[in-house]
Amino acid sequence: MWNWLERQMQRQDDLDRGVDADLVRGNRKRWKIAALFIAVSVLFFRIRSLVLISAKVQKVFDVIGATLLVLGFVIGRWAWQESVFLSQPDPKEPPRLFKF
């Protein structure tokens, strides 16, 4: 338990020093893109329900909205998995018989 806490604190120190800073920055960008896609898809569905338009245009709005929603969730899941990976501490080194 304490080893995990020490590794977690070491990982946080590494991030504070700038190690993997570009990866963290890129992951924040993915979170923003995922949120944007989801928000735009909700906007498409809302416009479709409020405005009287033909069935063909409604179908187009449905397809675009559903595509953006799925892409938003996929990118969000990717960002979540990467943030879990980036925030987890480095594993403890396995024991060795001979140290060089």
mmCIF file of C-alpha atoms in Angstrom:
data_model
loop_
_atom_site.group_PDB
_atom_site.id
_atom_site.type_symbol
_atom_site.label_atom_id
_atom_site.label_comp_id
_atom_site.label_asym_id
_atom_site.label_seq_id
_atom_site.Cartn_x
_atom_site.Cartn_y
_atom_site.Cartn_z
ATOM 1 C CA MET A 1 0.000 0.000 0.000
ATOM 2 C CA TRP A 2 2.708 2.497 0.955
ATOM 3 C CA ASN A 3 4.778 1.594 -2.098
ATOM 4 C CA TRP A 4 1.829 2.456 -4.299
ATOM 5 C CA LEU A 5 1.427 5.805 -2.523
ATOM 6 C CA GLU A 6 5.132 6.568 -2.952
ATOM 7 C CA ARG A 7 4.973 5.694 -6.660
ATOM 8 C CA GLN A 8 1.838 7.845 -7.057
ATOM 9 C CA MET A 9 3.594 10.799 -5.425
ATOM 10 C CA GLN A 10 6.654 10.222 -7.645
ATOM 11 C CA ARG A 11 4.427 10.183 -10.727
ATOM 12 C CA GLN A 12 2.793 13.450 -9.679
ATOM 13 C CA ASP A 13 6.243 14.984 -9.147
ATOM 14 C CA ASP A 14 7.255 13.848 -12.640
ATOM 15 C CA LEU A 15 4.162 15.443 -14.134
ATOM 16 C CA ASP A 16 4.814 18.655 -12.212
ATOM 17 C CA ARG A 17 8.375 18.745 -13.595
ATOM 18 C CA GLY A 18 7.059 18.446 -17.155
ATOM 19 C CA VAL A 19 7.558 14.764 -17.880
ATOM 20 C CA ASP A 20 4.841 13.682 -20.331
ATOM 21 C CA ALA A 21 3.480 17.241 -20.375
ATOM 22 C CA ASP A 22 2.822 17.034 -24.110
ATOM 23 C CA LEU A 23 0.838 13.824 -23.610
ATOM 24 C CA VAL A 24 -1.263 15.413 -20.878
ATOM 25 C CA ARG A 25 -1.840 18.498 -23.047
ATOM 26 C CA GLY A 26 -2.900 16.324 -25.992
ATOM 27 C CA ASN A 27 -5.254 14.369 -23.750
ATOM 28 C CA ARG A 28 -6.923 17.586 -22.540
ATOM 29 C CA LYS A 29 -7.473 18.495 -26.174
ATOM 30 C CA ARG A 30 -9.157 15.105 -26.752
ATOM 31 C CA TRP A 31 -11.488 15.750 -23.795
ATOM 32 C CA LYS A 32 -12.472 19.111 -25.304
ATOM 33 C CA ILE A 33 -13.073 17.605 -28.740
ATOM 34 C CA ALA A 34 -15.217 14.826 -27.248
ATOM 35 C CA ALA A 35 -17.297 17.367 -25.320
ATOM 36 C CA LEU A 36 -17.657 19.508 -28.432
ATOM 37 C CA PHE A 37 -18.846 16.560 -30.547
ATOM 38 C CA ILE A 38 -21.403 15.552 -27.927
ATOM 39 C CA ALA A 39 -22.656 19.131 -27.545
ATOM 40 C CA VAL A 40 -23.002 19.608 -31.311
ATOM 41 C CA SER A 41 -24.863 16.302 -31.634
ATOM 42 C CA VAL A 42 -27.291 17.385 -28.914
ATOM 43 C CA LEU A 43 -27.713 20.663 -30.799
ATOM 44 C CA PHE A 44 -28.501 18.762 -34.025
ATOM 45 C CA PHE A 45 -31.120 16.641 -32.237
ATOM 46 C CA ARG A 46 -32.614 19.720 -30.591
ATOM 47 C CA ILE A 47 -32.847 21.653 -33.870
ATOM 48 C CA ARG A 48 -34.449 18.628 -35.530
ATOM 49 C CA SER A 49 -37.118 18.437 -32.855
ATOM 50 C CA LEU A 50 -37.887 22.185 -32.781
ATOM 51 C CA VAL A 51 -37.945 23.074 -36.498
ATOM 52 C CA LEU A 52 -40.432 21.728 -38.996
ATOM 53 C CA ILE A 53 -38.362 20.272 -41.820
ATOM 54 C CA SER A 54 -38.856 17.570 -44.412
ATOM 55 C CA ALA A 55 -38.321 13.915 -43.615
ATOM 56 C CA LYS A 56 -35.160 13.731 -45.723
ATOM 57 C CA VAL A 57 -33.548 16.632 -43.890
ATOM 58 C CA GLN A 58 -34.611 15.111 -40.570
ATOM 59 C CA LYS A 59 -32.883 11.901 -41.582
ATOM 60 C CA VAL A 60 -29.720 13.849 -42.431
ATOM 61 C CA PHE A 61 -29.839 15.587 -39.035
ATOM 62 C CA ASP A 62 -30.332 12.222 -37.323
ATOM 63 C CA VAL A 63 -27.370 10.635 -39.106
ATOM 64 C CA ILE A 64 -25.072 13.601 -38.439
ATOM 65 C CA GLY A 65 -26.191 13.838 -34.802
ATOM 66 C CA ALA A 66 -25.782 10.108 -34.179
ATOM 67 C CA THR A 67 -22.368 10.063 -35.869
ATOM 68 C CA LEU A 68 -21.133 13.001 -33.786
ATOM 69 C CA LEU A 69 -22.527 11.423 -30.615
ATOM 70 C CA VAL A 70 -20.769 8.114 -31.257
ATOM 71 C CA LEU A 71 -17.511 9.875 -32.180
ATOM 72 C CA GLY A 72 -17.753 11.990 -29.029
ATOM 73 C CA PHE A 73 -18.154 8.922 -26.843
ATOM 74 C CA VAL A 74 -15.338 7.051 -28.607
ATOM 75 C CA ILE A 75 -12.931 9.983 -28.276
ATOM 76 C CA GLY A 76 -14.060 10.506 -24.671
ATOM 77 C CA ARG A 77 -13.387 6.872 -23.851
ATOM 78 C CA TRP A 78 -9.959 7.136 -25.488
ATOM 79 C CA ALA A 79 -9.178 10.249 -23.433
ATOM 80 C CA TRP A 80 -10.391 8.537 -20.264
ATOM 81 C CA GLN A 81 -8.195 5.480 -20.871
ATOM 82 C CA GLU A 82 -5.175 7.672 -21.593
ATOM 83 C CA SER A 83 -5.734 9.749 -18.466
ATOM 84 C CA VAL A 84 -5.886 6.537 -16.417
ATOM 85 C CA PHE A 85 -2.611 5.436 -18.003
ATOM 86 C CA LEU A 86 -0.933 8.808 -17.490
ATOM 87 C CA SER A 87 -2.000 9.149 -13.875
ATOM 88 C CA GLN A 88 -0.961 5.692 -12.798
ATOM 89 C CA PRO A 89 2.465 5.476 -11.151
ATOM 90 C CA ASP A 90 5.351 3.620 -12.703
ATOM 91 C CA PRO A 91 5.366 -0.046 -11.685
ATOM 92 C CA LYS A 92 7.739 -1.194 -9.016
ATOM 93 C CA GLU A 93 10.883 -2.715 -10.445
ATOM 94 C CA PRO A 94 10.899 -6.526 -10.149
ATOM 95 C CA PRO A 95 13.491 -8.074 -7.870
ATOM 96 C CA ARG A 96 16.791 -9.117 -9.423
ATOM 97 C CA LEU A 97 19.304 -11.718 -8.439
ATOM 98 C CA PHE A 98 22.256 -9.646 -9.569
ATOM 99 C CA LYS A 99 22.371 -5.867 -9.616
ATOM 100 C CA PHE A 100 24.592 -4.249 -12.202
#
